Short mmCIF file of C-alpha atoms and ligand atoms in Angstrom, two decimals:
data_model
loop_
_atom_site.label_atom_id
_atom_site.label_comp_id
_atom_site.label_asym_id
_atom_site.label_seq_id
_atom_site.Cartn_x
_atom_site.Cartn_y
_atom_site.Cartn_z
CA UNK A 1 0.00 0.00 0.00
CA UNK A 2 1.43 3.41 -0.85
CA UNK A 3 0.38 6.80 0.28
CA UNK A 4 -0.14 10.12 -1.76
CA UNK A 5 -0.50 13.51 -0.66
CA UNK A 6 -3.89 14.79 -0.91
CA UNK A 7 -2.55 18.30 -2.66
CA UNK A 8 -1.08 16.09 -5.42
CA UNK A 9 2.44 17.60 -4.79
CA UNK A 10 4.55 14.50 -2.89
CA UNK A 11 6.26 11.46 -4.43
CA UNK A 12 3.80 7.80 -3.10
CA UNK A 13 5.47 6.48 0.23
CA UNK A 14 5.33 3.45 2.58
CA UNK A 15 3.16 3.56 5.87
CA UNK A 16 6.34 3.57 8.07
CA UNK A 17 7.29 6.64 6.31
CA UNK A 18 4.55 8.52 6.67
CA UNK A 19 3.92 7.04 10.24
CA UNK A 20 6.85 9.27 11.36
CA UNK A 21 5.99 12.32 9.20
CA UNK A 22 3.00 13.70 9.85
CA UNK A 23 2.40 16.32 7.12
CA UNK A 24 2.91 15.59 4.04
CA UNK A 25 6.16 18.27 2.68
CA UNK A 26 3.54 19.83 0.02
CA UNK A 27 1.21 20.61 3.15
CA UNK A 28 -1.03 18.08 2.23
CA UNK A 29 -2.65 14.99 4.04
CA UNK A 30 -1.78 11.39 3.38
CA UNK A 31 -4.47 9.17 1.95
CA UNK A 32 -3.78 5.84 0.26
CA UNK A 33 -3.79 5.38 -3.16
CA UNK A 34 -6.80 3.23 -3.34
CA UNK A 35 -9.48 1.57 -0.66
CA UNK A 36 -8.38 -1.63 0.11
CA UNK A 37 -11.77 -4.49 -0.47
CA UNK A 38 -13.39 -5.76 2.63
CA UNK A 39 -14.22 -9.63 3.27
CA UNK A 40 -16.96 -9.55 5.78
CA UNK A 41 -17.76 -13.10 5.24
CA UNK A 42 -14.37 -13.76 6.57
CA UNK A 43 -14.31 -11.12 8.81
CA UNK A 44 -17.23 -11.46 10.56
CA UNK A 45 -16.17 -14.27 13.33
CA UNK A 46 -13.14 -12.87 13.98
CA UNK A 47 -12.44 -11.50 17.65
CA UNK A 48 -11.61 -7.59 17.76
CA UNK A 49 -7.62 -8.83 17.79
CA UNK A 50 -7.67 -11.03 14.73
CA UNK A 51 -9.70 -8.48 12.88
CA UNK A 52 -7.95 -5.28 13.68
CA UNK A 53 -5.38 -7.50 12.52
CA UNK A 54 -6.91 -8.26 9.43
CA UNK A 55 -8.21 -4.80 8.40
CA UNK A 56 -4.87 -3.25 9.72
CA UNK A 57 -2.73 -5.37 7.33
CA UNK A 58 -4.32 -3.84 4.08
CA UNK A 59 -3.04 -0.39 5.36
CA UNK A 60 0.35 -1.22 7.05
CA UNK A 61 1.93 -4.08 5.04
CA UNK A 62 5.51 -3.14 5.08
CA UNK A 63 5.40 -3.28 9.97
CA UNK A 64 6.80 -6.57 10.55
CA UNK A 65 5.18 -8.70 12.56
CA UNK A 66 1.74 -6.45 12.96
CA UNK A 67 -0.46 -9.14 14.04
CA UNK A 68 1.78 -9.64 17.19
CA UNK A 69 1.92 -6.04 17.69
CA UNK A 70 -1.99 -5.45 17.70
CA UNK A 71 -1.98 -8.54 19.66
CA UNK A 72 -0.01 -6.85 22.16
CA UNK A 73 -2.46 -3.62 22.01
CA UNK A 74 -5.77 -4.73 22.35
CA UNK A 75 -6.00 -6.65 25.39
CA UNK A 76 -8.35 -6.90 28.22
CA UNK A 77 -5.89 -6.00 30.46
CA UNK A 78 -5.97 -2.55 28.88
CA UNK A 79 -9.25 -2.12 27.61
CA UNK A 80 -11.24 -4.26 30.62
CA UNK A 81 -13.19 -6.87 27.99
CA UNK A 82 -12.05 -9.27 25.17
CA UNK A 83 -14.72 -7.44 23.11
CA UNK A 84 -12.09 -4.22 23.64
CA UNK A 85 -15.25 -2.08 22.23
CA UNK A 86 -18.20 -3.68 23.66
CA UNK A 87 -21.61 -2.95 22.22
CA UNK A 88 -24.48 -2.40 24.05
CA UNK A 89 -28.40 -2.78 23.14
CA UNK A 90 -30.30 -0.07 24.92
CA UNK A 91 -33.43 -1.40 22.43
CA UNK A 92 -33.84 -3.24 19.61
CA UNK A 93 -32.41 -1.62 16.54
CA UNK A 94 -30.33 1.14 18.87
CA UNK A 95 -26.70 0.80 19.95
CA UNK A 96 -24.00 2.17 22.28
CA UNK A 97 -20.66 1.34 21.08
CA UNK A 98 -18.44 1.64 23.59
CA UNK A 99 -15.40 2.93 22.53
CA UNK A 100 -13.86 4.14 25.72
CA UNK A 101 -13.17 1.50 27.49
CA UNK A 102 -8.95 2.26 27.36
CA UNK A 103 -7.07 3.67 30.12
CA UNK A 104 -8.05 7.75 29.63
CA UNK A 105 -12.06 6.96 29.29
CA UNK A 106 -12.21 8.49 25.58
CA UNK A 107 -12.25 7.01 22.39
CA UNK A 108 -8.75 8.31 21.22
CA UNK A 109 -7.31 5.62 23.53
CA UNK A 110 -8.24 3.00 20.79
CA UNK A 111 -6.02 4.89 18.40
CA UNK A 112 -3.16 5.73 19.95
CA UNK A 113 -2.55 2.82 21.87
CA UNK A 114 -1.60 1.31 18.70
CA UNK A 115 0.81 4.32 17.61
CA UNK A 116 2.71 3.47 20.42
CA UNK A 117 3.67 0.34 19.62
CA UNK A 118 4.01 1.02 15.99
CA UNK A 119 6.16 3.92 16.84
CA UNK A 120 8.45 1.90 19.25
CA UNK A 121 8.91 -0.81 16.56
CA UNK A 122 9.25 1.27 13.61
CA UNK A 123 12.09 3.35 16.15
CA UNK A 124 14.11 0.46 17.04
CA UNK A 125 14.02 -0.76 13.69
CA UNK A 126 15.24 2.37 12.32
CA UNK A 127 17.76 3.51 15.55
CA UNK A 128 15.73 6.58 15.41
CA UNK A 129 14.31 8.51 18.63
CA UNK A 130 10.87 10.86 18.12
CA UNK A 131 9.86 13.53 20.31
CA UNK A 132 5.98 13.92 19.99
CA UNK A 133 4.96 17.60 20.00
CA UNK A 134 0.75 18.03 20.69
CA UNK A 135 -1.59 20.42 21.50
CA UNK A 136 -4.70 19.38 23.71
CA UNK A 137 -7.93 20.42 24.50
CA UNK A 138 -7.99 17.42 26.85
CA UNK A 139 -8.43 13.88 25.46
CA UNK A 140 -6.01 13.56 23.10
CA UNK A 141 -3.20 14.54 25.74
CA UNK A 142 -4.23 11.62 27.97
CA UNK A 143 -4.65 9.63 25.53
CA UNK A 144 -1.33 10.08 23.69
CA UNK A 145 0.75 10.43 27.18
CA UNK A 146 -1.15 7.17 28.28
CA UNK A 147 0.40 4.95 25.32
CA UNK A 148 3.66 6.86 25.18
CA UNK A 149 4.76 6.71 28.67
CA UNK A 150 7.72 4.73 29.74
CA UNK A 151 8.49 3.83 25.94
CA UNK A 152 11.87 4.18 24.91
CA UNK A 153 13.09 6.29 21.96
CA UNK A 154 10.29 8.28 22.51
CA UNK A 155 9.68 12.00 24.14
CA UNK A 156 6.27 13.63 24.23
CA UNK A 157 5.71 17.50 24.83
CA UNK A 158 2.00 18.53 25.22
CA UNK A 159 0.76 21.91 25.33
CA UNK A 160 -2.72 22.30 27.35
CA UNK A 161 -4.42 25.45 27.84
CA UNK A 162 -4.17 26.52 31.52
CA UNK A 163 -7.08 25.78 33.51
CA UNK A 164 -9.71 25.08 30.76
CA UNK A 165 -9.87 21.49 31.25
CA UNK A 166 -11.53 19.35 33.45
CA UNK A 167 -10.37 18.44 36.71
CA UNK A 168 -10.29 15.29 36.09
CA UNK A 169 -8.52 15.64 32.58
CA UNK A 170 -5.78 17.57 33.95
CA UNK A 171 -4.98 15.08 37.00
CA UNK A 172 -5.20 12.43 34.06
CA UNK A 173 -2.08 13.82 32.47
CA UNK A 174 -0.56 15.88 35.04
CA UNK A 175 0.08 12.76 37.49
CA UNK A 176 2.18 10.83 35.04
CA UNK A 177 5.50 10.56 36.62
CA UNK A 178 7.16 9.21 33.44
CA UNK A 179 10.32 10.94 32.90
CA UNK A 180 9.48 10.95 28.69
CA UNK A 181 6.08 12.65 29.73
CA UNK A 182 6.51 16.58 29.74
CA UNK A 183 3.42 18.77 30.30
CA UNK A 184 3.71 22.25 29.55
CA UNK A 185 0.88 24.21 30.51
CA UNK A 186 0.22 27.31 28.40
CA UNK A 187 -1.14 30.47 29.65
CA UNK A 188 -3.51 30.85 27.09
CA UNK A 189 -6.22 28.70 24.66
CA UNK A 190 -6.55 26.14 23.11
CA UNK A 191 -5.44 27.80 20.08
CA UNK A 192 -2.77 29.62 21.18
CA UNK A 193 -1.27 25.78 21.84
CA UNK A 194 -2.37 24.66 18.60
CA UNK A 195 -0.61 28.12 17.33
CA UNK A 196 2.51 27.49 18.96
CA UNK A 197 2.75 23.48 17.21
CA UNK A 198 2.43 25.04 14.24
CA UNK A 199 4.78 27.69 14.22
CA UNK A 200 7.40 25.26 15.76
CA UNK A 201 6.97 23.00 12.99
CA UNK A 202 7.05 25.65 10.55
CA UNK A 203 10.73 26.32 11.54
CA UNK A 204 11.86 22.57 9.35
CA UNK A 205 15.70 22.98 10.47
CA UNK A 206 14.41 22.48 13.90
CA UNK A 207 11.75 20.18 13.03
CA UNK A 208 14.58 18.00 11.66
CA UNK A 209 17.29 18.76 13.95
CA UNK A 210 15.42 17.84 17.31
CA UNK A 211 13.07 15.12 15.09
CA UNK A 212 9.80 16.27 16.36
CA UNK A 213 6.79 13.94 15.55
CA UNK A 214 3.09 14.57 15.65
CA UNK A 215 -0.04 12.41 17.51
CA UNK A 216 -3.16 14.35 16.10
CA UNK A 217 -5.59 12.98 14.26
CA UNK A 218 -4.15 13.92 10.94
CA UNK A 219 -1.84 10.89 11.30
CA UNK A 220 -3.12 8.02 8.95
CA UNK A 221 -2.61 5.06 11.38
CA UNK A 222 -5.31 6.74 13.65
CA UNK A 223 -7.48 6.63 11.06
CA UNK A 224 -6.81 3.27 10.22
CA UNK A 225 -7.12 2.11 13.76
CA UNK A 226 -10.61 3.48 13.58
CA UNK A 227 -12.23 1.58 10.71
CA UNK A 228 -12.05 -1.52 13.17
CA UNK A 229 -14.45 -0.63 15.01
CA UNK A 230 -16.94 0.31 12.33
CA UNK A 231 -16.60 -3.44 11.15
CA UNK A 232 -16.65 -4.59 14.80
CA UNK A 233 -20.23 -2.59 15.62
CA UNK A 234 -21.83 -3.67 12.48
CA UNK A 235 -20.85 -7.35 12.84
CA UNK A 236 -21.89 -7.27 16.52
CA UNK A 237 -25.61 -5.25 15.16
CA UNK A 238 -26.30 -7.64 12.56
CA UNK A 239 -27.34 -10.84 11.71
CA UNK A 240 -26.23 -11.22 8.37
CA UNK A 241 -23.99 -8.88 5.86
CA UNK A 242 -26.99 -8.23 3.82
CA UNK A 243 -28.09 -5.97 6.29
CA UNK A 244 -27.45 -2.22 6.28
CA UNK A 245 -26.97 0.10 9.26
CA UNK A 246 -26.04 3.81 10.06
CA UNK A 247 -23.81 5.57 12.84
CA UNK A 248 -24.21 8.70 14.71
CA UNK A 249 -20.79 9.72 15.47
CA UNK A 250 -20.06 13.21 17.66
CA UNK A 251 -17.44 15.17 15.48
CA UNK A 252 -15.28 17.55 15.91
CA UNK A 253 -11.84 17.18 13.81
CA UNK A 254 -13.38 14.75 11.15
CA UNK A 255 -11.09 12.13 12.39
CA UNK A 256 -14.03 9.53 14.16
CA UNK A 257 -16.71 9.53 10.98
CA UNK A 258 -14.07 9.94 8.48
CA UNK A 259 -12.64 6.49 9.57
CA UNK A 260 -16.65 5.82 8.93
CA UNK A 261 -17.01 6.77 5.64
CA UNK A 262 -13.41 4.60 4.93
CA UNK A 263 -15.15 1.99 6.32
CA UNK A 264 -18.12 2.14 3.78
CA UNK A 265 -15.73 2.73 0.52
CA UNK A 266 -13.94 -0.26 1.60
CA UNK A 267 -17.34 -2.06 1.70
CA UNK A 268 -18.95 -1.95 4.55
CA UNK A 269 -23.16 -1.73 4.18
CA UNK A 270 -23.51 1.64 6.09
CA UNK A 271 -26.73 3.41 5.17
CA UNK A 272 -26.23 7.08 7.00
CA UNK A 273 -22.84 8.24 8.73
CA UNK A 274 -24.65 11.01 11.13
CA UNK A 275 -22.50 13.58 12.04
CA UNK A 276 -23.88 15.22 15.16
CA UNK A 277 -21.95 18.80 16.11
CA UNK A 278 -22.36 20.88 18.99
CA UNK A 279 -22.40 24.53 19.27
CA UNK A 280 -19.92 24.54 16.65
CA UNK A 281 -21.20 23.89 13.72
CA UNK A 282 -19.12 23.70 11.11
CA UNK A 283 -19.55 20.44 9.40
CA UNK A 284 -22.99 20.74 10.34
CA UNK A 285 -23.37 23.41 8.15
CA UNK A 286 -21.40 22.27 5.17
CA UNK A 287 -23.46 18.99 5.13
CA UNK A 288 -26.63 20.92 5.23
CA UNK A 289 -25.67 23.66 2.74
CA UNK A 290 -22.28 22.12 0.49
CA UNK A 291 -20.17 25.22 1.92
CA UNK A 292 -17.37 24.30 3.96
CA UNK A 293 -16.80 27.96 6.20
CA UNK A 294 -14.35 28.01 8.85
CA UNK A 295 -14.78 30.17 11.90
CA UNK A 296 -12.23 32.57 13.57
CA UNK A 297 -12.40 30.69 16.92
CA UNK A 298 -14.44 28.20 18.50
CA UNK A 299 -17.03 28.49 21.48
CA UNK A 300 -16.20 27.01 24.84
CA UNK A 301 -18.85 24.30 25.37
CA UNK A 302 -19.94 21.39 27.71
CA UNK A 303 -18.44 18.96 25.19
CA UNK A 304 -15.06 20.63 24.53
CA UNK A 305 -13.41 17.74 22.57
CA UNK A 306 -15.88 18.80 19.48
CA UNK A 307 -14.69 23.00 20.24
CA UNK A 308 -13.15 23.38 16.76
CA UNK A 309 -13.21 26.48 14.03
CA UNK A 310 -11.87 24.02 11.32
CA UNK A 311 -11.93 20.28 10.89
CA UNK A 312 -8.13 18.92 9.99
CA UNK A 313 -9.56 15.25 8.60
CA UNK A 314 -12.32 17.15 6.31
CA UNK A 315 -9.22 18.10 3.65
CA UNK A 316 -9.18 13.65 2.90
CA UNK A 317 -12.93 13.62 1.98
CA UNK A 318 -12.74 16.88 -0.03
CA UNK A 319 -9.79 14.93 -1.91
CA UNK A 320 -12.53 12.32 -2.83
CA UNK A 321 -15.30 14.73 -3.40
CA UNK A 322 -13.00 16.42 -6.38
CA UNK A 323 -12.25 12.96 -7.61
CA UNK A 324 -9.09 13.24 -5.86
CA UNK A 325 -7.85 15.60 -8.33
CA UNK A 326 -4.75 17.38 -5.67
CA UNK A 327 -4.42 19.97 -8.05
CA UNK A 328 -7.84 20.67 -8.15
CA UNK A 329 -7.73 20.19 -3.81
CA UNK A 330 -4.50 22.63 -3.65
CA UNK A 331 -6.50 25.44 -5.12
CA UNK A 332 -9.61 25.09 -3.28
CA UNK A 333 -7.39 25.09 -0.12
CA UNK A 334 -5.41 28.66 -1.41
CA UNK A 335 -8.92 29.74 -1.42
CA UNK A 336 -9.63 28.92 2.11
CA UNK A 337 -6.95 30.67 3.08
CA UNK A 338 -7.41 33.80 1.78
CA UNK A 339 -11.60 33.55 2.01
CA UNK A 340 -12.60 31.82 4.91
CA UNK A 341 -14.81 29.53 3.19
CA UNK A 342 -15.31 27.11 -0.14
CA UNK A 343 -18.70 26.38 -1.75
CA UNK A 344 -18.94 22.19 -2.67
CA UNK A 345 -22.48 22.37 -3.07
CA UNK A 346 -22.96 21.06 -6.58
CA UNK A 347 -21.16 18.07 -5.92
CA UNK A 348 -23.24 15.48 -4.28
CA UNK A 349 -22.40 14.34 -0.47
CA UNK A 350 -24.07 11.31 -0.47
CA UNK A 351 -24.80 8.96 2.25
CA UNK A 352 -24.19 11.51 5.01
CA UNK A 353 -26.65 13.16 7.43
CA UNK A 354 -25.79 15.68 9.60
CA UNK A 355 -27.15 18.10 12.64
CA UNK A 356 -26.13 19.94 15.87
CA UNK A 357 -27.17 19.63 19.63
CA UNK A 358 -26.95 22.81 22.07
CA UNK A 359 -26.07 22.93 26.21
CA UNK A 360 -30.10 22.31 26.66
CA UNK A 361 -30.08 19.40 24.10
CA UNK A 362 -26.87 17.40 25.82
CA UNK A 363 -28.69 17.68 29.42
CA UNK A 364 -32.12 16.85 27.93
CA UNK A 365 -30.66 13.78 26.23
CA UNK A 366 -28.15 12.47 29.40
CA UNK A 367 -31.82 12.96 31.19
CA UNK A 368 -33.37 11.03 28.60
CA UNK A 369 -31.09 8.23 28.43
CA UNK A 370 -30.83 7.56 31.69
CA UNK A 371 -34.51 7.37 32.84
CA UNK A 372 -35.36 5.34 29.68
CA UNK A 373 -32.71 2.87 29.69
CA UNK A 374 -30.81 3.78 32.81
CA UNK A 375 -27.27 4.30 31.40
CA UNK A 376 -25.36 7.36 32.34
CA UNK A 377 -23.60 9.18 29.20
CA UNK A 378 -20.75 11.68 28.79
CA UNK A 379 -21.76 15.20 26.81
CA UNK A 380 -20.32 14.45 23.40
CA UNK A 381 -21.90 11.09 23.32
CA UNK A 382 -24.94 12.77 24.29
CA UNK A 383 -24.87 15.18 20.93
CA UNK A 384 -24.30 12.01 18.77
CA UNK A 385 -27.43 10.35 20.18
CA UNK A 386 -29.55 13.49 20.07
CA UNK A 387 -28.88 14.12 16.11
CA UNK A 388 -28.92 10.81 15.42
CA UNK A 389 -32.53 9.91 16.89
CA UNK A 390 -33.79 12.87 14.62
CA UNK A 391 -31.87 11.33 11.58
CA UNK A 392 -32.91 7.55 12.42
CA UNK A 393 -34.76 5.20 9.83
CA UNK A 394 -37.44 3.07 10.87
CA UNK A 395 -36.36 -0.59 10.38
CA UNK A 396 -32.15 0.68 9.92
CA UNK A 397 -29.78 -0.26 13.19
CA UNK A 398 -28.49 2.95 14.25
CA UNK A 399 -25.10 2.44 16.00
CA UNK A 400 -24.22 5.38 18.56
CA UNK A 401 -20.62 6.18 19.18
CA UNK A 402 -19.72 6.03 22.76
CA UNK A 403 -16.85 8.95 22.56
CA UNK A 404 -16.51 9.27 26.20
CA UNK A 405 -17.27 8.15 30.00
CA UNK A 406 -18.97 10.15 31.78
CA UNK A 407 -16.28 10.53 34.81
CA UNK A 408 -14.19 12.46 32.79
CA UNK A 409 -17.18 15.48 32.64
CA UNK A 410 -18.49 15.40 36.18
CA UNK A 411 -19.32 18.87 36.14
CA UNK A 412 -22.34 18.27 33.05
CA UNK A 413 -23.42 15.01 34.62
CA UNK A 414 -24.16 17.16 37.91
CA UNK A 415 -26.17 19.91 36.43
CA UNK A 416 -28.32 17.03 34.24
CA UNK A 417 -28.46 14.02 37.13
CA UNK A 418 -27.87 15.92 40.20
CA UNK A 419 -25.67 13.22 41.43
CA UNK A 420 -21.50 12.53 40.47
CA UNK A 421 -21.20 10.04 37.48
CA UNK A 422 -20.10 6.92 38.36
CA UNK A 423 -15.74 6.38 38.51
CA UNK A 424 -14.03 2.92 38.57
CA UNK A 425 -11.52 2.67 41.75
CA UNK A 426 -8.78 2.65 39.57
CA UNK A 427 -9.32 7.08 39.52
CA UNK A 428 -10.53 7.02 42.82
CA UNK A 429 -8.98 10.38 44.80
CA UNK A 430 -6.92 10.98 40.89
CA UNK A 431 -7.14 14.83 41.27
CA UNK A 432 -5.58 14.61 44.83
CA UNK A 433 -2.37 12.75 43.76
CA UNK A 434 0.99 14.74 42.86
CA UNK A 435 0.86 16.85 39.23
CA UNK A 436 3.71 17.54 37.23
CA UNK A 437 3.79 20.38 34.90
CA UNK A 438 5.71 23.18 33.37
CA UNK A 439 4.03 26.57 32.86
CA UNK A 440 5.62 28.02 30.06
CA UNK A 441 4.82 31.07 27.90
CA UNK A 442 2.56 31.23 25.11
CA UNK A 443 6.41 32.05 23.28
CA UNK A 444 7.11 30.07 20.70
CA UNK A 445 11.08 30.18 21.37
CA UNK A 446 10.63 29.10 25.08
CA UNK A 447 8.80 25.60 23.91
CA UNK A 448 11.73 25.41 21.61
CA UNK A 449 14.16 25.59 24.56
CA UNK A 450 12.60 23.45 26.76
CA UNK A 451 12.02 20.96 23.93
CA UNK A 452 16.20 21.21 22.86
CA UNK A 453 16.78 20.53 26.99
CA UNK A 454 14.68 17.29 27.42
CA UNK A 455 14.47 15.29 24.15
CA UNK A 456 15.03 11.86 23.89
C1 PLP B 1 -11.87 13.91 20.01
C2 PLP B 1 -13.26 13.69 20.48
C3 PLP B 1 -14.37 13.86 19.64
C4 PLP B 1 -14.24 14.37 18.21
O1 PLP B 1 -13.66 13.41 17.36
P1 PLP B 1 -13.06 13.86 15.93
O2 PLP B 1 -12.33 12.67 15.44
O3 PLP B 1 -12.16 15.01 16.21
O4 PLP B 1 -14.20 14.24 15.06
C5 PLP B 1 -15.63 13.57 20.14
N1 PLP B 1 -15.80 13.17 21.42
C6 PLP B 1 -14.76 13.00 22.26
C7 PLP B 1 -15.01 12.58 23.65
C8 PLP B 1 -13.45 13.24 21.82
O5 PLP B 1 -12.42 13.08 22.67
#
């Protein structure tokens, strides 16, 4: 499998090149060339393993030993079942997918669990040492430091916006005494950390020198990680692979429901992908209206993991929508830049559905859920069920993505429940153990210093 830029402008590589880069040097994204052909009659009996596995090979064929190495990631020592993602039936024909069941409560787990060990064999292959830089809102920080820690060849500096996260999300990172962990904690936003990443990595003689990597969801191998469970839902939902069924998947960066609609090209009988929003609408609007309009900052919201102004992932889908023409992609991207906004309305976005859920609408759905079927959800899950109940067929499966656990937003669950959502004793008293951070200027020369000072 080879990879091409989505801008048109980079010679094809392997996975284990790209693995390391990030960015493609054009500016583009890396997509592969083609979509590799599902075999769900082969695929269907297979345990989460032995099909991550399975779909995982198409995309990664030059890792040695890969089935080992997902072996070695998805175990129920890590993610508490041997169904890793276990699905749930609150009634018939309507799912919870539970996709945060990994050591930082939040889907991203599922992901990056498996960059770790690619990274660390794909490093000691090579000799090579990475040092991760990140930005966080929250979950992808955990998430990343979680599957990073203790791994040799391997640094990771994360940015996180002082004091916007949740308690619990801070202690989550902050607490990890791993010497390879460093948490610097910005005085400033979210995008002032997602600011300083980039201009870091703009400067490519450090970017080399110091071989700084990247975690966020641009990276293909999250992507690929997240087909699996697309398969795995709709195998566990149906009876038979005649059947169709759709997802409702909370979105922010385009990363969850892009690995969705990957799913479906390679495939997979998915009727809708339902792309639920929240305050920031975005994507919302461009599948409603075809124009794709990105916003000067985002909103603080109850479900800050979807606060975004401009969805990284959407670039790979526009690459299909202009019949991946990267020319064609390149341009409409200049345009962006200098307008704000593109207009893809006359070419069709099939087999997507889309809408947007409000503060009122997450704490009238976690109040809905939970007298009806008497499970407790987190906020963002809460938008994907909300939009996709109003998008629901009669007589399609409708799969909801579990992006969350409610511990991690205690804060929500008390205003809609009145009581503390439920923690496992493994976070019991988390927020009272020791933190470790450095505050550091939002100055992009002082997370260059501290960077050149502890890299691996
Ligand atoms: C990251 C995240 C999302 C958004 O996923 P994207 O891949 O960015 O669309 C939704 N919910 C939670 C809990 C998240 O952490």
């Amino acid at each position: 499998m080879r990879y091409v830029s989505t801008r048109g402008g980079a010679a094809p590589q392997r996975f284990s090149d790209i693995l390391l880069e990030g960015l493609a040097p054009d500016g583009g994204l890396y997509v592969p060339e083609s979509y590799p052909m599902a075999d769900l009659a082969a695929w269907r009996g297979l345990g989460y393993p032995g099909l991550a596995a399975a779909i995982l090979q198409q995309f990664m064929d030059d890792v040695r030993d890969l089935k080992a190495l997902v072996g070695r990631t998805y175990t129920k020592a890590v993610f508490g079942s041997d169904d890793i993602v276990p699905l749930k039936t609150l009634e018939p024909g309507l799912h919870l997918l539970g996709l945060s069941q990994g050591p930082t409560l939040a889907f991203k787990d599922i992901a990056l669990q498996l960059l770790g060990e690619l990274f660390e064999q794909v490093l000691g292959a090579r000799a090579q040492t990475l040092n991760i830089l990140g930005a966080t809102s929250g979950d992808t920080g955990s998430a990343a430091e979680h599957a990073m820690r203790g791994r040799e060849r391997l640094a990771v500096f994360m940015l996180s916006p002082h004091g916007r996260m949740s308690a619990f999300q801070a202690a989550q990172m902050y607490s990890l005494q791993d010497a390879n962990i460093h948490n610097l904690a910005v005085k400033g936003t979210f995008d002032d950390c997602q600011d300083l990443v980039k201009r870091v990595n703009a400067d490519a003689a450090f970017k080399a020198r110091q071989r700084i990597g990247a975690v966020n969801s641009i990276n293909w191998a999250r992507i690929a990680a997240q087909v699996v469970y697309y398969f795995w839902g709709y195998f566990r939902a149906t009876r038979g692979n005649q059947e169709s069924v759709s997802f409702a998947v909370p979105s922010g960066n385009f990363g969850n429901i892009y690995a969705g609609y990957v799913a479906r090209r390679m495939g997979l009988p998915v009727r809708r992908l339902i792309l639920a929003t929240n305050e920031n609408d975005v994507l919302d609007e461009f599948f409603r209206t075809g124009k794709y309009r990105v916003r000067q900052a985002a909103v603080a919201t109850s479900s800050p993991s979807m606060d975004i102004s401009k969805a990284s992932n959407f670039e790979r889908y526009a690459f299909d929508l202009v019949e991946r023409e990267g020319g064609a992609l390149g341009g409409l991207w200049r345009q962006l830049e200098t307008d704000g906004e593109i207009d893809l309305s006359l070419i069709p976005r099939s087999g997507f559905a889309s809408g947007r859920s409000t503060h009122a609408d997450r704490i009238a759905t976690i109040r809905s859920v939970h007298a009806r079927y008497g499970v407790t959800v987190d906020p963002h899950t809460a938008d994907g069920i909300k939009v996709g109940l109003e998008q629901r067929e009669a007589g399609v499966p409708l799969i909801c993505l579990e992006t969350a656990l409610p511990a991690k937003f205690a804060a929500t669950i008390r205003e809609a429940l009145g009581r503390e959502p439920e923690r496992a004793q493994v976070f019991e008293g988390l927020e009272q153990r020791p933190q470790r951070c450095a505050s550091i200027a939002a100055d992009e020369q002082a997370v260059k210093r501290y960077i050149e000072a502890h890299a691996a």
